[in-house]
Every structure is written in structure tokens, then in C-alpha cells.
Coordinates of C-alpha atoms in Angstrom, one line a residue:
M1 CA 104.8 103.4 84.3
R2 CA 106.7 105.1 86.7
K3 CA 104.3 107.4 87.8
F4 CA 102.3 103.4 88.0
L5 CA 105.1 102.0 89.9
S6 CA 105.7 104.9 91.8
F7 CA 101.6 105.2 93.1
L8 CA 101.5 100.9 93.8
L9 CA 104.7 101.1 95.8
V10 CA 102.9 104.2 97.9
L11 CA 99.3 101.6 98.4
V12 CA 102.2 99.4 99.8
M13 CA 103.0 102.0 102.5
V14 CA 99.4 102.7 103.1
L15 CA 98.7 99.3 103.2
S16 CA 102.1 98.0 105.1
L17 CA 101.8 101.1 107.4
A18 CA 97.3 100.3 108.5
V19 CA 98.4 96.4 109.0
A20 CA 100.6 97.3 111.8
V21 CA 97.9 100.7 113.2
G22 CA 95.8 97.8 112.7
C23 CA 98.3 95.3 114.9
Q24 CA 98.8 98.3 118.0
K25 CA 95.2 98.2 117.9
K26 CA 94.6 94.9 118.7
E27 CA 97.4 94.1 121.2
E28 CA 95.7 96.7 123.6
A29 CA 92.4 96.2 123.1
V30 CA 93.6 92.3 123.8
P31 CA 94.0 93.5 127.9
E32 CA 91.0 95.3 128.0
A33 CA 89.0 93.3 126.9
P34 CA 88.2 89.7 128.7
A35 CA 86.4 87.6 126.4
P36 CA 89.1 87.3 124.1
E37 CA 86.2 85.3 121.7
A38 CA 85.1 88.9 120.8
A39 CA 88.3 91.1 120.6
P40 CA 88.5 89.6 117.1
A41 CA 85.8 89.8 115.2
P42 CA 86.1 93.5 115.8
A43 CA 89.5 93.7 115.1
P44 CA 89.9 92.3 111.5
E45 CA 86.8 94.2 110.5
A46 CA 88.4 97.0 111.4
A47 CA 91.4 97.7 110.0
P48 CA 90.3 97.8 106.5
A49 CA 88.9 99.8 107.4
P50 CA 91.5 102.7 107.6
A51 CA 93.0 101.6 104.2
P52 CA 91.5 103.5 102.0
E53 CA 90.6 106.3 103.4
A54 CA 94.3 106.8 103.8
A55 CA 95.8 105.5 100.8
P56 CA 94.6 109.7 98.0
A57 CA 96.1 112.0 101.2
P58 CA 100.2 109.6 100.3
A59 CA 99.8 110.0 96.6
P60 CA 100.4 114.1 96.3
E61 CA 103.5 112.9 98.0
A62 CA 104.5 110.5 95.3
P63 CA 104.9 112.9 92.6
P64 CA 107.6 114.6 95.1
A65 CA 109.4 111.5 95.9
G66 CA 109.3 111.1 92.9
H67 CA 111.0 113.9 91.0

């Protein structure tokens, strides 16, 4: 149960980090893109993509934190 909670905590942190990075990319893309309709379309698709890739990396850090 404790490992599950640690994993869940890491997963939430990774997802929040992915959302933060996605928001930063979206803010940076808005001034560069002259058409406001074109920028919001790719942003939602790009934000969820990094989450699955980043999730396995922090997992090994969870056991030392719980220790």
C-alpha cells in the first residue's frame, strides 16, 4: 500500500510537471503564432504526450524518498 501511494504521488508530480511545461510551451507559442486559431489546436495534443514518457523516469526516485 505504501509503495502504491508513493507511486501515485510521483505520478501526480510528473503529470503536474507535464502540465506546467505544456502551459509554458503554449504561452511561448501564442506570441510567435500570428493566427490564434492555429496555436490552441496543437497545444492540447502535445501536452499529454510527454507525460507517459516522463512517468517511468521518476519511478526509481520514489523508493529512496520513502526510505
